[in-house]
PDB file of C-alpha atoms in Angstrom:
ATOM      1  CA  MET A  57      -2.735 -13.752   0.478  1.00 95.00           C
ATOM      2  CA  ARG A  58      -3.617 -10.143  -0.312  1.00 97.00           C
ATOM      3  CA  VAL A  59      -1.931  -7.355   1.637  1.00 98.00           C
ATOM      4  CA  ALA A  60      -2.211  -3.603   1.256  1.00 98.00           C
ATOM      5  CA  VAL A  61       0.094  -0.927   2.653  1.00 98.00           C
ATOM      6  CA  VAL A  62      -1.023   2.676   2.924  1.00 98.00           C
ATOM      7  CA  GLY A  63       2.061   4.862   2.735  1.00 96.00           C
ATOM      8  CA  GLY A  64       5.053   3.991   0.589  1.00 94.00           C
ATOM      9  CA  GLY A  65       7.816   5.721   2.533  1.00 92.00           C
ATOM     10  CA  ARG A  66      10.830   3.923   3.928  1.00 90.00           C
ATOM     11  CA  MET A  67       8.727   1.864   6.333  1.00 94.00           C
ATOM     12  CA  GLY A  68       5.791   1.228   4.012  1.00 96.00           C
ATOM     13  CA  SER A  69       7.952   0.200   1.085  1.00 96.00           C
ATOM     14  CA  GLY A  70       9.868  -2.159   3.355  1.00 96.00           C
ATOM     15  CA  ILE A  71       6.648  -3.749   4.600  1.00 97.00           C
ATOM     16  CA  ALA A  72       5.430  -4.167   1.023  1.00 97.00           C
ATOM     17  CA  GLN A  73       8.743  -5.730   0.041  1.00 97.00           C
ATOM     18  CA  VAL A  74       8.782  -8.371   2.780  1.00 97.00           C
ATOM     19  CA  PHE A  75       5.195  -9.475   2.176  1.00 97.00           C
ATOM     20  CA  ALA A  76       5.736  -9.693  -1.591  1.00 96.00           C
ATOM     21  CA  THR A  77       8.929 -11.659  -0.983  1.00 95.00           C
ATOM     22  CA  VAL A  78       6.980 -14.425   0.781  1.00 95.00           C
ATOM     23  CA  GLY A  79       4.434 -14.588  -2.052  1.00 95.00           C
ATOM     24  CA  ALA A  80       1.688 -12.137  -1.091  1.00 97.00           C
ATOM     25  CA  GLU A  81      -0.056  -9.969  -3.648  1.00 97.00           C
ATOM     26  CA  VAL A  82       0.582  -6.445  -2.393  1.00 97.00           C
ATOM     27  CA  THR A  83      -1.054  -3.089  -3.117  1.00 97.00           C
ATOM     28  CA  VAL A  84       0.733   0.095  -2.034  1.00 97.00           C
ATOM     29  CA  VAL A  85      -1.228   3.339  -1.732  1.00 97.00           C
ATOM     30  CA  GLU A  86       0.597   6.645  -2.152  1.00 96.00           C
ATOM     31  CA  SER A  87      -0.680  10.207  -2.368  1.00 91.00           C
ATOM     32  CA  ASP A  88       0.132  10.824  -6.043  1.00 93.00           C
ATOM     33  CA  THR A  89       2.024   9.403  -9.017  1.00 93.00           C
ATOM     34  CA  ILE A  90       5.309  11.083  -8.030  1.00 95.00           C
ATOM     35  CA  ALA A  91       5.184   9.582  -4.547  1.00 94.00           C
ATOM     36  CA  ALA A  92       4.170   6.198  -5.996  1.00 93.00           C
ATOM     37  CA  LYS A  93       7.167   6.265  -8.340  1.00 94.00           C
ATOM     38  CA  ALA A  94       9.457   7.067  -5.401  1.00 94.00           C
ATOM     39  CA  ALA A  95       7.967   4.134  -3.479  1.00 94.00           C
ATOM     40  CA  LEU A  96       8.575   1.854  -6.457  1.00 94.00           C
ATOM     41  CA  THR A  97      12.204   2.955  -6.545  1.00 94.00           C
ATOM     42  CA  ARG A  98      12.598   2.213  -2.833  1.00 94.00           C
ATOM     43  CA  VAL A  99      11.197  -1.290  -3.291  1.00 95.00           C
ATOM     44  CA  GLU A 100      13.395  -1.932  -6.337  1.00 95.00           C
ATOM     45  CA  THR A 101      16.468  -0.838  -4.363  1.00 94.00           C
ATOM     46  CA  GLY A 102      15.495  -3.022  -1.421  1.00 94.00           C
ATOM     47  CA  LEU A 103      14.993  -6.073  -3.608  1.00 94.00           C
ATOM     48  CA  ARG A 104      18.292  -5.542  -5.371  1.00 94.00           C
ATOM     49  CA  ARG A 105      20.118  -5.347  -2.042  1.00 93.00           C
ATOM     50  CA  ALA A 106      18.354  -8.469  -0.795  1.00 93.00           C
ATOM     51  CA  ALA A 107      19.410 -10.315  -3.946  1.00 93.00           C
ATOM     52  CA  GLU A 108      23.006  -9.143  -3.499  1.00 92.00           C
ATOM     53  CA  ARG A 109      22.993 -10.558   0.047  1.00 90.00           C
ATOM     54  CA  GLY A 110      21.595 -13.862  -1.203  1.00 89.00           C
ATOM     55  CA  LYS A 111      18.403 -13.297   0.798  1.00 87.00           C
ATOM     56  CA  LEU A 112      15.901 -13.335  -2.056  1.00 89.00           C
ATOM     57  CA  GLU A 113      14.114 -16.321  -3.542  1.00 85.00           C
ATOM     58  CA  GLY A 114      13.584 -15.627  -7.219  1.00 85.00           C
ATOM     59  CA  THR A 115      14.588 -12.441  -8.981  1.00 91.00           C
ATOM     60  CA  PRO A 116      13.779  -8.847  -7.981  1.00 93.00           C
ATOM     61  CA  SER A 117      11.547  -8.506 -11.038  1.00 93.00           C
ATOM     62  CA  GLN A 118       9.554 -11.605 -10.069  1.00 94.00           C
ATOM     63  CA  VAL A 119       8.885 -10.224  -6.590  1.00 94.00           C
ATOM     64  CA  LEU A 120       8.144  -6.752  -7.930  1.00 94.00           C
ATOM     65  CA  SER A 121       5.512  -8.201 -10.272  1.00 95.00           C
ATOM     66  CA  ARG A 122       3.445  -9.015  -7.172  1.00 96.00           C
ATOM     67  CA  ILE A 123       3.290  -5.345  -6.087  1.00 96.00           C
ATOM     68  CA  ASP A 124       0.786  -2.855  -7.457  1.00 95.00           C
ATOM     69  CA  PHE A 125       0.910   0.900  -6.804  1.00 95.00           C
ATOM     70  CA  VAL A 126      -2.238   3.044  -6.607  1.00 95.00           C
ATOM     71  CA  THR A 127      -2.906   6.643  -5.626  1.00 94.00           C
ATOM     72  CA  GLU A 128      -6.167   6.459  -3.697  1.00 95.00           C
ATOM     73  CA  ILE A 129      -7.473   4.394  -0.808  1.00 96.00           C
ATOM     74  CA  PRO A 130     -10.758   3.422  -2.541  1.00 96.00           C
ATOM     75  CA  ALA A 131      -8.592   1.483  -5.030  1.00 95.00           C
ATOM     76  CA  LEU A 132      -7.597  -0.990  -2.305  1.00 96.00           C
ATOM     77  CA  PRO A 133      -8.611  -4.606  -2.974  1.00 95.00           C
ATOM     78  CA  LYS A 134     -11.857  -5.086  -1.077  1.00 95.00           C
ATOM     79  CA  ASN A 135     -10.962  -8.680  -0.240  1.00 95.00           C
ATOM     80  CA  ALA A 136      -7.550  -7.857   1.260  1.00 97.00           C
ATOM     81  CA  ASP A 137      -6.581 -10.083   4.182  1.00 98.00           C
ATOM     82  CA  LEU A 138      -4.544  -7.324   5.818  1.00 98.00           C
ATOM     83  CA  VAL A 139      -4.138  -3.572   5.417  1.00 98.00           C
ATOM     84  CA  VAL A 140      -1.190  -1.926   7.161  1.00 98.00           C
ATOM     85  CA  GLU A 141      -1.331   1.835   7.724  1.00 98.00           C
ATOM     86  CA  ALA A 142       2.211   3.215   7.490  1.00 96.00           C
ATOM     87  CA  VAL A 143       1.784   6.979   7.164  1.00 95.00           C
ATOM     88  CA  PRO A 144       3.719   9.525   9.306  1.00 89.00           C
ATOM     89  CA  GLU A 145       3.200   9.713  13.079  1.00 85.00           C
ATOM     90  CA  ALA A 146       0.468  12.354  12.969  1.00 87.00           C
ATOM     91  CA  PRO A 147      -2.707  11.255  14.786  1.00 90.00           C
ATOM     92  CA  GLU A 148      -5.069  13.300  12.591  1.00 93.00           C
ATOM     93  CA  LEU A 149      -3.564  11.846   9.415  1.00 94.00           C
ATOM     94  CA  LYS A 150      -3.718   8.297  10.717  1.00 96.00           C
ATOM     95  CA  VAL A 151      -7.354   8.732  11.745  1.00 95.00           C
ATOM     96  CA  ARG A 152      -8.285   9.981   8.265  1.00 96.00           C
ATOM     97  CA  VAL A 153      -6.465   7.096   6.632  1.00 97.00           C
ATOM     98  CA  LEU A 154      -7.932   4.424   8.896  1.00 97.00           C
ATOM     99  CA  THR A 155     -11.461   5.763   8.444  1.00 96.00           C
ATOM    100  CA  ALA A 156     -11.048   5.672   4.662  1.00 97.00           C
ATOM    101  CA  VAL A 157      -9.507   2.188   4.761  1.00 97.00           C
ATOM    102  CA  GLU A 158     -12.450   0.760   6.687  1.00 96.00           C
ATOM    103  CA  LEU A 159     -14.837   2.063   4.046  1.00 95.00           C
ATOM    104  CA  ALA A 160     -12.765   0.514   1.245  1.00 97.00           C
ATOM    105  CA  VAL A 161     -12.342  -3.052   2.477  1.00 97.00           C
ATOM    106  CA  SER A 162     -14.384  -5.980   3.701  1.00 96.00           C
ATOM    107  CA  THR A 163     -15.433  -6.298   7.331  1.00 94.00           C
ATOM    108  CA  GLU A 164     -13.272  -9.449   7.396  1.00 94.00           C
ATOM    109  CA  THR A 165     -10.080  -7.532   6.580  1.00 97.00           C
ATOM    110  CA  VAL A 166      -7.632  -7.062   9.456  1.00 98.00           C
ATOM    111  CA  VAL A 167      -6.558  -3.425   9.754  1.00 98.00           C
ATOM    112  CA  ALA A 168      -3.180  -2.738  11.366  1.00 98.00           C
ATOM    113  CA  THR A 169      -1.243   0.386  12.241  1.00 97.00           C
ATOM    114  CA  ASN A 170       2.525   0.558  12.060  1.00 96.00           C
ATOM    115  CA  THR A 171       2.635   3.357  14.647  1.00 92.00           C
ATOM    116  CA  SER A 172       5.665   3.205  16.905  1.00 87.00           C
ATOM    117  CA  SER A 173       4.136   5.137  19.808  1.00 86.00           C
ATOM    118  CA  LEU A 174       0.558   6.380  19.340  1.00 89.00           C
ATOM    119  CA  SER A 175      -2.298   4.796  21.263  1.00 90.00           C
ATOM    120  CA  VAL A 176      -3.837   1.867  19.412  1.00 93.00           C
ATOM    121  CA  ALA A 177      -6.990   2.348  21.499  1.00 93.00           C
ATOM    122  CA  GLU A 178      -7.378   5.979  20.427  1.00 92.00           C
ATOM    123  CA  LEU A 179      -6.706   5.224  16.762  1.00 94.00           C
ATOM    124  CA  GLY A 180      -9.048   2.233  16.808  1.00 93.00           C
ATOM    125  CA  ALA A 181     -11.819   4.271  18.416  1.00 92.00           C
ATOM    126  CA  VAL A 182     -12.611   5.845  15.021  1.00 91.00           C
ATOM    127  CA  LEU A 183     -13.394   2.458  13.491  1.00 95.00           C
ATOM    128  CA  VAL A 184     -16.831   0.916  13.254  1.00 95.00           C
ATOM    129  CA  HIS A 185     -15.221  -2.492  13.827  1.00 95.00           C
ATOM    130  CA  PRO A 186     -12.351  -1.886  16.316  1.00 95.00           C
ATOM    131  CA  GLY A 187     -12.105  -5.601  17.086  1.00 96.00           C
ATOM    132  CA  ARG A 188     -10.260  -6.206  13.788  1.00 96.00           C
ATOM    133  CA  PHE A 189      -7.686  -3.465  14.586  1.00 97.00           C
ATOM    134  CA  VAL A 190      -4.175  -4.226  15.880  1.00 97.00           C
ATOM    135  CA  GLY A 191      -0.757  -2.624  16.095  1.00 97.00           C
ATOM    136  CA  MET A 192       1.990  -4.202  13.954  1.00 97.00           C
ATOM    137  CA  HIS A 193       5.081  -2.148  14.676  1.00 96.00           C
ATOM    138  CA  PHE A 194       7.799  -3.003  12.155  1.00 96.00           C
ATOM    139  CA  PHE A 195      11.377  -1.782  12.515  1.00 91.00           C
ATOM    140  CA  ASN A 196      13.624   0.060  10.107  1.00 84.00           C
ATOM    141  CA  PRO A 197      15.032  -1.269   7.825  1.00 87.00           C
ATOM    142  CA  VAL A 198      12.112  -3.682   7.587  1.00 94.00           C
ATOM    143  CA  PRO A 199      13.706  -6.320   5.304  1.00 93.00           C
ATOM    144  CA  VAL A 200      16.604  -7.044   7.689  1.00 91.00           C
ATOM    145  CA  SER A 201      15.039  -6.272  11.071  1.00 92.00           C
ATOM    146  CA  LYS A 202      14.161  -9.317  13.153  1.00 93.00           C
ATOM    147  CA  LEU A 203      11.275  -8.017  15.238  1.00 95.00           C
ATOM    148  CA  VAL A 204       7.631  -7.018  14.896  1.00 97.00           C
ATOM    149  CA  GLU A 205       5.954  -5.617  18.005  1.00 96.00           C
ATOM    150  CA  ILE A 206       2.303  -6.697  18.201  1.00 97.00           C
ATOM    151  CA  VAL A 207       0.264  -4.143  20.140  1.00 96.00           C
ATOM    152  CA  LEU A 208      -3.132  -5.229  21.420  1.00 96.00           C
ATOM    153  CA  GLY A 209      -5.797  -2.598  21.841  1.00 94.00           C
ATOM    154  CA  PRO A 210      -8.625  -3.075  24.364  1.00 93.00           C
ATOM    155  CA  ASN A 211     -10.950  -4.313  21.594  1.00 95.00           C
ATOM    156  CA  THR A 212      -8.518  -6.405  19.540  1.00 96.00           C
ATOM    157  CA  ARG A 213     -10.074  -9.838  19.012  1.00 97.00           C
ATOM    158  CA  ASP A 214      -8.136 -12.985  19.856  1.00 97.00           C
ATOM    159  CA  ASP A 215      -8.386 -14.260  16.279  1.00 97.00           C
ATOM    160  CA  VAL A 216      -6.914 -10.975  14.989  1.00 98.00           C
ATOM    161  CA  ARG A 217      -4.006 -11.317  17.411  1.00 97.00           C
ATOM    162  CA  ASP A 218      -3.456 -14.892  16.207  1.00 98.00           C
ATOM    163  CA  LYS A 219      -3.507 -13.810  12.550  1.00 98.00           C
ATOM    164  CA  ALA A 220      -0.976 -11.062  13.228  1.00 98.00           C
ATOM    165  CA  LEU A 221       1.323 -13.538  14.969  1.00 98.00           C
ATOM    166  CA  ALA A 222       0.993 -15.983  12.065  1.00 98.00           C
ATOM    167  CA  TRP A 223       1.895 -13.279   9.549  1.00 98.00           C
ATOM    168  CA  VAL A 224       4.983 -12.331  11.556  1.00 98.00           C
ATOM    169  CA  LYS A 225       6.034 -15.988  11.531  1.00 97.00           C
ATOM    170  CA  LEU A 226       5.393 -16.171   7.771  1.00 97.00           C
ATOM    171  CA  LEU A 227       7.780 -13.245   7.297  1.00 97.00           C
ATOM    172  CA  GLY A 228      10.466 -15.115   9.234  1.00 96.00           C
ATOM    173  CA  LYS A 229      10.497 -12.540  12.016  1.00 97.00           C
ATOM    174  CA  ALA A 230      10.139 -12.722  15.782  1.00 97.00           C
ATOM    175  CA  ASP A 231       7.342 -11.142  17.771  1.00 96.00           C
ATOM    176  CA  VAL A 232       6.735  -9.519  21.116  1.00 96.00           C
ATOM    177  CA  VAL A 233       3.165  -8.942  22.248  1.00 96.00           C
ATOM    178  CA  VAL A 234       2.483  -5.889  24.395  1.00 94.00           C
ATOM    179  CA  ARG A 235      -0.487  -4.117  25.899  1.00 91.00           C
ATOM    180  CA  ASP A 236      -1.385  -0.741  24.428  1.00 91.00           C
ATOM    181  CA  SER A 237       0.554   1.943  26.312  1.00 86.00           C
ATOM    182  CA  PRO A 238       2.353   5.130  25.161  1.00 83.00           C
ATOM    183  CA  GLY A 239       5.530   4.098  23.347  1.00 83.00           C
ATOM    184  CA  PHE A 240       4.713   0.389  23.888  1.00 87.00           C
ATOM    185  CA  ALA A 241       7.871  -1.468  24.967  1.00 86.00           C
ATOM    186  CA  THR A 242      10.355  -0.723  22.214  1.00 88.00           C
ATOM    187  CA  SER A 243       9.867   2.972  21.503  1.00 85.00           C
ATOM    188  CA  ARG A 244       9.559   3.840  25.173  1.00 90.00           C
ATOM    189  CA  LEU A 245      12.956   2.327  25.921  1.00 92.00           C
ATOM    190  CA  GLY A 246      14.603   3.225  22.626  1.00 92.00           C
ATOM    191  CA  VAL A 247      13.550   6.873  22.696  1.00 93.00           C
ATOM    192  CA  MET A 248      14.681   7.280  26.305  1.00 95.00           C
ATOM    193  CA  LEU A 249      18.132   5.946  25.417  1.00 96.00           C
ATOM    194  CA  GLY A 250      18.312   8.119  22.309  1.00 96.00           C
ATOM    195  CA  LEU A 251      17.311  11.286  24.163  1.00 97.00           C
ATOM    196  CA  GLU A 252      19.913  10.699  26.863  1.00 97.00           C
ATOM    197  CA  ALA A 253      22.584  10.125  24.204  1.00 98.00           C
ATOM    198  CA  ILE A 254      21.628  13.456  22.593  1.00 98.00           C
ATOM    199  CA  ARG A 255      21.865  15.189  25.982  1.00 97.00           C
ATOM    200  CA  MET A 256      25.332  13.702  26.493  1.00 97.00           C
ATOM    201  CA  LEU A 257      26.401  15.003  23.094  1.00 97.00           C
ATOM    202  CA  GLU A 258      24.866  18.399  23.910  1.00 97.00           C
ATOM    203  CA  GLU A 259      26.788  18.528  27.200  1.00 97.00           C
ATOM    204  CA  GLY A 260      30.101  17.581  25.563  1.00 96.00           C
ATOM    205  CA  VAL A 261      30.453  14.282  27.442  1.00 97.00           C
ATOM    206  CA  ALA A 262      31.783  12.627  24.266  1.00 97.00           C
ATOM    207  CA  ASP A 263      31.421  12.855  20.502  1.00 97.00           C
ATOM    208  CA  ALA A 264      28.691  10.983  18.635  1.00 97.00           C
ATOM    209  CA  GLU A 265      30.894   8.129  17.493  1.00 97.00           C
ATOM    210  CA  SER A 266      32.246   7.513  21.008  1.00 98.00           C
ATOM    211  CA  ILE A 267      28.773   7.488  22.546  1.00 97.00           C
ATOM    212  CA  ASP A 268      27.591   4.995  19.956  1.00 97.00           C
ATOM    213  CA  ARG A 269      30.672   2.795  20.279  1.00 97.00           C
ATOM    214  CA  ALA A 270      30.201   2.688  24.042  1.00 97.00           C
ATOM    215  CA  MET A 271      26.786   1.071  23.599  1.00 97.00           C
ATOM    216  CA  GLU A 272      27.825  -1.146  20.699  1.00 96.00           C
ATOM    217  CA  LEU A 273      30.992  -2.552  22.284  1.00 97.00           C
ATOM    218  CA  GLY A 274      30.102  -2.207  25.955  1.00 96.00           C
ATOM    219  CA  TYR A 275      26.509  -3.447  25.830  1.00 94.00           C
ATOM    220  CA  GLY A 276      26.354  -5.368  22.568  1.00 93.00           C
ATOM    221  CA  HIS A 277      23.891  -3.051  20.831  1.00 92.00           C
ATOM    222  CA  PRO A 278      24.046  -3.618  17.056  1.00 89.00           C
ATOM    223  CA  MET A 279      23.791   0.132  16.493  1.00 93.00           C
ATOM    224  CA  GLY A 280      24.413   3.089  18.787  1.00 96.00           C
ATOM    225  CA  PRO A 281      21.543   5.392  19.799  1.00 96.00           C
ATOM    226  CA  LEU A 282      22.690   8.393  17.749  1.00 97.00           C
ATOM    227  CA  ARG A 283      23.214   6.463  14.530  1.00 96.00           C
ATOM    228  CA  SER A 284      19.884   4.756  15.170  1.00 93.00           C
ATOM    229  CA  THR A 285      18.237   8.172  15.532  1.00 96.00           C
ATOM    230  CA  ASP A 286      19.712   9.178  12.173  1.00 96.00           C
ATOM    231  CA  LEU A 287      18.241   6.045  10.632  1.00 91.00           C
ATOM    232  CA  VAL A 288      14.791   6.563  12.157  1.00 87.00           C
ATOM    233  CA  GLY A 289      14.799  10.279  11.335  1.00 92.00           C
ATOM    234  CA  LEU A 290      15.340  13.091  13.810  1.00 95.00           C
ATOM    235  CA  ASP A 291      11.925  14.542  12.987  1.00 94.00           C
ATOM    236  CA  VAL A 292      10.266  11.204  13.710  1.00 89.00           C
ATOM    237  CA  ARG A 293      12.146  10.837  16.994  1.00 93.00           C
ATOM    238  CA  LEU A 294      11.207  14.382  17.976  1.00 94.00           C
ATOM    239  CA  ALA A 295       7.528  13.762  17.265  1.00 90.00           C
ATOM    240  CA  ILE A 296       7.558  10.568  19.332  1.00 90.00           C
ATOM    241  CA  ALA A 297       9.414  12.276  22.188  1.00 94.00           C
ATOM    242  CA  GLU A 298       6.884  15.122  22.231  1.00 94.00           C
ATOM    243  CA  TYR A 299       4.023  12.620  22.370  1.00 90.00           C
ATOM    244  CA  LEU A 300       5.675  10.662  25.185  1.00 92.00           C
ATOM    245  CA  GLU A 301       6.392  13.891  27.069  1.00 95.00           C
ATOM    246  CA  ARG A 302       2.683  14.764  26.897  1.00 92.00           C
ATOM    247  CA  THR A 303       1.551  11.309  27.987  1.00 90.00           C
ATOM    248  CA  LEU A 304       4.322  10.103  30.324  1.00 91.00           C
ATOM    249  CA  GLY A 305       5.943  13.266  31.648  1.00 94.00           C
ATOM    250  CA  ASP A 306       9.028  15.461  31.580  1.00 95.00           C
ATOM    251  CA  ARG A 307      11.518  12.601  31.448  1.00 94.00           C
ATOM    252  CA  PHE A 308      10.819  12.434  27.703  1.00 95.00           C
ATOM    253  CA  ALA A 309      11.344  16.188  27.101  1.00 97.00           C
ATOM    254  CA  PRO A 310      13.305  16.565  23.828  1.00 97.00           C
ATOM    255  CA  PRO A 311      16.781  18.154  24.173  1.00 97.00           C
ATOM    256  CA  LYS A 312      17.355  21.529  22.547  1.00 97.00           C
ATOM    257  CA  LEU A 313      19.970  20.001  20.234  1.00 98.00           C
ATOM    258  CA  LEU A 314      17.350  17.685  18.745  1.00 98.00           C
ATOM    259  CA  ARG A 315      14.915  20.545  18.170  1.00 97.00           C
ATOM    260  CA  ASP A 316      17.641  22.710  16.628  1.00 97.00           C
ATOM    261  CA  LYS A 317      18.735  20.001  14.199  1.00 97.00           C
ATOM    262  CA  VAL A 318      15.185  19.336  13.066  1.00 97.00           C
ATOM    263  CA  GLU A 319      14.618  23.066  12.567  1.00 96.00           C
ATOM    264  CA  ARG A 320      17.753  23.219  10.368  1.00 97.00           C
ATOM    265  CA  GLY A 321      16.511  20.276   8.298  1.00 96.00           C
ATOM    266  CA  GLU A 322      19.184  17.896   9.620  1.00 97.00           C
ATOM    267  CA  LEU A 323      16.888  14.884   9.760  1.00 96.00           C
ATOM    268  CA  GLY A 324      19.401  12.045   9.507  1.00 95.00           C
ATOM    269  CA  ARG A 325      20.049   9.670   6.641  1.00 93.00           C
ATOM    270  CA  LYS A 326      17.065  10.823   4.591  1.00 91.00           C
ATOM    271  CA  SER A 327      18.382  14.426   4.476  1.00 94.00           C
ATOM    272  CA  GLY A 328      22.064  13.524   4.237  1.00 95.00           C
ATOM    273  CA  GLN A 329      22.957  15.033   7.626  1.00 96.00           C
ATOM    274  CA  GLY A 330      21.994  14.254  11.181  1.00 97.00           C
ATOM    275  CA  PHE A 331      24.395  13.335  13.957  1.00 97.00           C
ATOM    276  CA  TYR A 332      26.463  11.859  11.129  1.00 97.00           C
ATOM    277  CA  ALA A 333      27.034  12.866   7.508  1.00 96.00           C
ATOM    278  CA  TRP A 334      25.382  10.432   5.060  1.00 94.00           C
ATOM    279  CA  ASN A 335      26.309  10.095   1.404  1.00 79.00           C
TER     280      ASN A 335
END
């Protein structure tokens, strides 16, 4: 199986890692050699951690040998079975990437977007062959998350849906299949919970740790909404909230505290500071 991932950030590198782990030949596209090197480091770190947990068949170097890093979309393998777009949640950027991907690969290649909230129908509208387009929303951190949300656009073919489901099963993950709608099922609920937790913190209802513990111990959530926001990235959560506010209404209006933190560069784990301090 040949898989390509466009975007080697935290999500893209995780997607590349899990496909390579199950034996796929993987190509990762990054914007330049510096970004490609950073993506390589992320994959190496992820493989080492998987090996330490006893969750890796073979050695990290064996898995890594199945991953190639390139710096331009035309270098994608034309006969790829699947290309996953995993660039930031900016519609214009995703459209440019998807248009370039379609030119680079075969008409038989399935093209997927890892978007967590943007309309699959609108993104797929730029493609000449929208029937082979589907949403495959992975969760962070990809190697240990259990779920992939399959988002069906209005033109997604049945055989493409079936292939996406088979790939999720190959990765040892579970699936939910949803109709294309702003925020789908997971982001719509997750962002709403996260925004309300931020409002509670803003209003002084409780501190961040208490709010998170309330959901973890009271409702069985594996991670509280504020720590989860740190993991996702406050800038990412803000962008999704702004999109959902535009499409679904004022109930998704981002709190001032979230905007202020993003403006100060407090983006969560990736910046070292969010609602928590990260080392």
